[in-house]
Amino acid sequence: MGIEFDLSFNGEAAFAVLETKYEEAVESLCDLILAHARVNLEGEYPEVEHSLRPAVVQLVNGVIGGTVAADHWKSYLAEWGSGSEMDISNDALAAYMASPYWNPDRVGMAITGRAAGPYLGLDGETHDKHTGALAGVNLEDLSRNDPHFQAWMESVGLPEDAFQPKRPLHFMKSAVLANEKLILDQLRAVVEVFQFGDFFM
Amino acid sequence: MSADKLLDEVALRLACNEAFLAFKSLTPGSSNKDKADFIKKDEEPDGNVTDKTVPICLIYTRPGIRDRRSSQFYNSKLVIDCFAKDSSSARAMLMRALDLIHGWSPSGLASTACALAYETSFKTGIPGVKGHRAFFDCNYYVG
């Protein structure tokens, strides 16, 4: 009754919409990283490209999380390289060298022949087709210089670069670092352009 | 107002600069063909970059995104790759390009100044060739 003035702010609705805007922003920025990661693979790892999953954006316990992932095992090679070209600044390298995946006869980084017996490959499969005759031998040099070995490789259907080191593409690191500033700027923009005024009544 | 125009502007800026051309022993008076062979608007090293064609510079764009503040503006990503016989030359060449591009606004594009986003050396996979690369953010009007 009487004369009154009302001023109210629907905070619940406002912040619900703001959260939706952040979800959209996180999704489009993850898609951007995905596009960069894909093109950074330079067509050298089709399986990894194929495994690059679209960005997954989830609202879990009030936290908006976006993920871009390449879950093929070759993504390690694409990111860090292999053999003598491997990037040894990888924090996980020590863990790899201490794991069952690492060839114990390997001295230094070059791809080396394994001793006889089954071993667990990075692909998750157990391999046991080798004789162990080349245990401890630098296969990078051998496949590059020895015509007998090259002939053998051809006879068993191995590609020429089967034992050649692969350079690190750093497809994910490059995608992220090249876009770091842009991501932070665009996330800041979400709240900058948000119309809080729409929720005052 | 497009990637083409942006690359043209960048290539022109590099090709008119004495200090940058000097890396390939060229001058502003050298032929356009020589300059075009040195500064290529192409992302593909295959066919362009060999130990015979270095020093050489590749310029290209990478995926960008519409701006959230104003959807009429596009945040593009410019990349400059410098290749040379040794990494210090590649880096020196890239630093020269960086000086020219960072903080510069391409004309005719209604753009903000290009800003360096990330620079790094990289393994080229080409024997005898070293690479150094920089990414720039360049925001321009697309309508």
PDB file of C-alpha atoms in Angstrom, chain B residues 8-135:
ATOM      1  CA  ASP B   8      50.321  -9.642 -48.732  1.00  0.00           C
ATOM      2  CA  GLU B   9      50.836  -6.770 -46.304  1.00  0.00           C
ATOM      3  CA  VAL B  10      53.264  -8.756 -44.151  1.00  0.00           C
ATOM      4  CA  ALA B  11      55.264  -9.992 -47.153  1.00  0.00           C
ATOM      5  CA  LEU B  12      55.468  -6.452 -48.495  1.00  0.00           C
ATOM      6  CA  ARG B  13      56.707  -5.067 -45.196  1.00  0.00           C
ATOM      7  CA  LEU B  14      59.438  -7.703 -44.966  1.00  0.00           C
ATOM      8  CA  ALA B  15      60.381  -7.370 -48.635  1.00  0.00           C
ATOM      9  CA  CYS B  16      60.882  -3.620 -48.366  1.00  0.00           C
ATOM     10  CA  ASN B  17      63.238  -3.856 -45.418  1.00  0.00           C
ATOM     11  CA  GLU B  18      66.966  -3.625 -46.173  1.00  0.00           C
ATOM     12  CA  ALA B  19      68.130  -5.427 -43.045  1.00  0.00           C
ATOM     13  CA  PHE B  20      65.757  -8.333 -43.590  1.00  0.00           C
ATOM     14  CA  LEU B  21      66.649  -8.711 -47.270  1.00  0.00           C
ATOM     15  CA  ALA B  22      70.325  -8.688 -46.329  1.00  0.00           C
ATOM     16  CA  PHE B  23      69.928 -12.181 -44.854  1.00  0.00           C
ATOM     17  CA  LYS B  24      69.550 -13.434 -48.413  1.00  0.00           C
ATOM     18  CA  SER B  25      72.092 -10.914 -49.756  1.00  0.00           C
ATOM     19  CA  LEU B  26      69.265  -9.059 -51.478  1.00  0.00           C
ATOM     20  CA  THR B  27      68.544  -5.324 -51.567  1.00  0.00           C
ATOM     21  CA  PRO B  28      65.313  -3.360 -51.996  1.00  0.00           C
ATOM     22  CA  GLY B  29      66.369  -3.021 -55.631  1.00  0.00           C
ATOM     23  CA  SER B  30      66.585  -6.783 -56.225  1.00  0.00           C
ATOM     24  CA  SER B  31      64.101  -8.426 -58.577  1.00  0.00           C
ATOM     25  CA  ASN B  32      60.614  -9.250 -57.345  1.00  0.00           C
ATOM     26  CA  LYS B  33      61.192 -12.882 -58.235  1.00  0.00           C
ATOM     27  CA  ASP B  34      64.226 -13.077 -55.918  1.00  0.00           C
ATOM     28  CA  LYS B  35      62.277 -11.429 -53.132  1.00  0.00           C
ATOM     29  CA  ALA B  36      59.279 -13.738 -53.701  1.00  0.00           C
ATOM     30  CA  ASP B  37      61.572 -16.770 -53.562  1.00  0.00           C
ATOM     31  CA  PHE B  38      62.943 -15.560 -50.241  1.00  0.00           C
ATOM     32  CA  ILE B  39      59.646 -14.568 -48.584  1.00  0.00           C
ATOM     33  CA  LYS B  40      57.057 -17.190 -49.477  1.00  0.00           C
ATOM     34  CA  LYS B  41      53.390 -17.034 -48.580  1.00  0.00           C
ATOM     35  CA  ASP B  42      53.160 -20.773 -48.035  1.00  0.00           C
ATOM     36  CA  GLU B  43      53.086 -23.026 -44.982  1.00  0.00           C
ATOM     37  CA  GLU B  44      54.507 -26.113 -46.682  1.00  0.00           C
ATOM     38  CA  PRO B  45      58.263 -26.606 -46.274  1.00  0.00           C
ATOM     39  CA  ASP B  46      58.097 -29.597 -48.604  1.00  0.00           C
ATOM     40  CA  GLY B  47      59.159 -28.327 -52.019  1.00  0.00           C
ATOM     41  CA  ASN B  48      60.057 -24.892 -50.682  1.00  0.00           C
ATOM     42  CA  VAL B  49      62.723 -25.448 -48.070  1.00  0.00           C
ATOM     43  CA  THR B  50      65.873 -27.432 -48.804  1.00  0.00           C
ATOM     44  CA  ASP B  51      69.495 -26.941 -47.803  1.00  0.00           C
ATOM     45  CA  LYS B  52      69.904 -25.201 -51.199  1.00  0.00           C
ATOM     46  CA  THR B  53      67.061 -22.688 -50.833  1.00  0.00           C
ATOM     47  CA  VAL B  54      67.894 -21.446 -47.318  1.00  0.00           C
ATOM     48  CA  PRO B  55      67.852 -18.801 -45.955  1.00  0.00           C
ATOM     49  CA  ILE B  56      64.138 -18.649 -46.630  1.00  0.00           C
ATOM     50  CA  CYS B  57      61.110 -17.365 -44.797  1.00  0.00           C
ATOM     51  CA  LEU B  58      57.587 -18.830 -44.927  1.00  0.00           C
ATOM     52  CA  ILE B  59      54.577 -16.797 -43.847  1.00  0.00           C
ATOM     53  CA  TYR B  60      51.081 -18.203 -43.379  1.00  0.00           C
ATOM     54  CA  THR B  61      48.036 -18.099 -41.130  1.00  0.00           C
ATOM     55  CA  ARG B  62      46.670 -20.536 -38.583  1.00  0.00           C
ATOM     56  CA  PRO B  63      43.055 -20.907 -37.324  1.00  0.00           C
ATOM     57  CA  GLY B  64      41.642 -17.851 -35.596  1.00  0.00           C
ATOM     58  CA  ILE B  65      38.398 -16.964 -33.844  1.00  0.00           C
ATOM     59  CA  ARG B  66      35.753 -14.229 -33.921  1.00  0.00           C
ATOM     60  CA  ASP B  67      36.192 -11.688 -31.168  1.00  0.00           C
ATOM     61  CA  ARG B  68      33.765 -11.945 -28.241  1.00  0.00           C
ATOM     62  CA  ARG B  69      33.684  -8.208 -27.672  1.00  0.00           C
ATOM     63  CA  SER B  70      32.778  -7.421 -31.247  1.00  0.00           C
ATOM     64  CA  SER B  71      31.860 -10.222 -33.618  1.00  0.00           C
ATOM     65  CA  GLN B  72      32.725  -7.995 -36.573  1.00  0.00           C
ATOM     66  CA  PHE B  73      36.371  -8.414 -35.668  1.00  0.00           C
ATOM     67  CA  TYR B  74      38.363 -11.551 -36.292  1.00  0.00           C
ATOM     68  CA  ASN B  75      41.341 -12.629 -34.193  1.00  0.00           C
ATOM     69  CA  SER B  76      43.680 -14.194 -36.686  1.00  0.00           C
ATOM     70  CA  LYS B  77      46.982 -15.957 -36.104  1.00  0.00           C
ATOM     71  CA  LEU B  78      49.928 -15.043 -38.303  1.00  0.00           C
ATOM     72  CA  VAL B  79      52.961 -17.354 -38.388  1.00  0.00           C
ATOM     73  CA  ILE B  80      56.437 -16.539 -39.647  1.00  0.00           C
ATOM     74  CA  ASP B  81      58.916 -19.408 -40.059  1.00  0.00           C
ATOM     75  CA  CYS B  82      62.557 -18.567 -40.703  1.00  0.00           C
ATOM     76  CA  PHE B  83      64.851 -21.280 -42.040  1.00  0.00           C
ATOM     77  CA  ALA B  84      68.640 -21.057 -42.299  1.00  0.00           C
ATOM     78  CA  LYS B  85      71.750 -23.253 -42.310  1.00  0.00           C
ATOM     79  CA  ASP B  86      72.385 -22.638 -38.623  1.00  0.00           C
ATOM     80  CA  SER B  87      70.094 -21.783 -35.755  1.00  0.00           C
ATOM     81  CA  SER B  88      71.674 -18.436 -34.877  1.00  0.00           C
ATOM     82  CA  SER B  89      71.014 -17.128 -38.410  1.00  0.00           C
ATOM     83  CA  ALA B  90      67.468 -18.456 -38.316  1.00  0.00           C
ATOM     84  CA  ARG B  91      66.925 -16.764 -34.980  1.00  0.00           C
ATOM     85  CA  ALA B  92      68.529 -13.481 -36.114  1.00  0.00           C
ATOM     86  CA  MET B  93      66.286 -13.473 -39.180  1.00  0.00           C
ATOM     87  CA  LEU B  94      63.213 -14.095 -37.065  1.00  0.00           C
ATOM     88  CA  MET B  95      64.184 -11.371 -34.588  1.00  0.00           C
ATOM     89  CA  ARG B  96      64.437  -8.925 -37.487  1.00  0.00           C
ATOM     90  CA  ALA B  97      60.979  -9.988 -38.713  1.00  0.00           C
ATOM     91  CA  LEU B  98      59.651  -9.675 -35.156  1.00  0.00           C
ATOM     92  CA  ASP B  99      60.930  -6.083 -34.896  1.00  0.00           C
ATOM     93  CA  LEU B 100      59.093  -5.303 -38.122  1.00  0.00           C
ATOM     94  CA  ILE B 101      55.814  -7.046 -37.343  1.00  0.00           C
ATOM     95  CA  HIS B 102      55.254  -6.712 -33.596  1.00  0.00           C
ATOM     96  CA  GLY B 103      53.412  -3.488 -32.856  1.00  0.00           C
ATOM     97  CA  TRP B 104      52.778  -2.782 -36.563  1.00  0.00           C
ATOM     98  CA  SER B 105      49.301  -2.344 -37.948  1.00  0.00           C
ATOM     99  CA  PRO B 106      48.737  -3.615 -41.506  1.00  0.00           C
ATOM    100  CA  SER B 107      47.228  -0.826 -43.612  1.00  0.00           C
ATOM    101  CA  GLY B 108      43.850  -1.145 -45.244  1.00  0.00           C
ATOM    102  CA  LEU B 109      42.710  -3.805 -42.790  1.00  0.00           C
ATOM    103  CA  ALA B 110      41.167  -1.734 -39.976  1.00  0.00           C
ATOM    104  CA  SER B 111      43.222  -3.759 -37.583  1.00  0.00           C
ATOM    105  CA  THR B 112      44.862  -3.462 -34.242  1.00  0.00           C
ATOM    106  CA  ALA B 113      48.621  -3.852 -34.120  1.00  0.00           C
ATOM    107  CA  CYS B 114      50.086  -7.325 -34.537  1.00  0.00           C
ATOM    108  CA  ALA B 115      51.257  -8.714 -31.218  1.00  0.00           C
ATOM    109  CA  LEU B 116      53.741 -11.502 -30.644  1.00  0.00           C
ATOM    110  CA  ALA B 117      51.986 -14.501 -29.099  1.00  0.00           C
ATOM    111  CA  TYR B 118      54.726 -17.154 -28.995  1.00  0.00           C
ATOM    112  CA  GLU B 119      58.145 -17.762 -30.507  1.00  0.00           C
ATOM    113  CA  THR B 120      60.146 -20.960 -30.549  1.00  0.00           C
ATOM    114  CA  SER B 121      62.755 -22.884 -32.449  1.00  0.00           C
ATOM    115  CA  PHE B 122      61.640 -26.148 -33.990  1.00  0.00           C
ATOM    116  CA  LYS B 123      63.143 -29.223 -35.602  1.00  0.00           C
ATOM    117  CA  THR B 124      62.621 -28.966 -39.320  1.00  0.00           C
ATOM    118  CA  GLY B 125      63.236 -32.616 -40.179  1.00  0.00           C
ATOM    119  CA  ILE B 126      65.258 -31.324 -43.146  1.00  0.00           C
ATOM    120  CA  PRO B 127      68.986 -32.176 -42.910  1.00  0.00           C
ATOM    121  CA  GLY B 128      71.161 -29.075 -42.704  1.00  0.00           C
ATOM    122  CA  VAL B 129      68.234 -26.730 -42.054  1.00  0.00           C
ATOM    123  CA  LYS B 130      67.360 -25.072 -38.748  1.00  0.00           C
ATOM    124  CA  GLY B 131      64.068 -23.336 -38.042  1.00  0.00           C
ATOM    125  CA  HIS B 132      62.770 -20.588 -35.816  1.00  0.00           C
ATOM    126  CA  ARG B 133      59.124 -19.604 -35.688  1.00  0.00           C
ATOM    127  CA  ALA B 134      56.904 -16.841 -34.263  1.00  0.00           C
ATOM    128  CA  PHE B 135      53.132 -16.587 -33.872  1.00  0.00           C
TER     129      PHE B 135
END
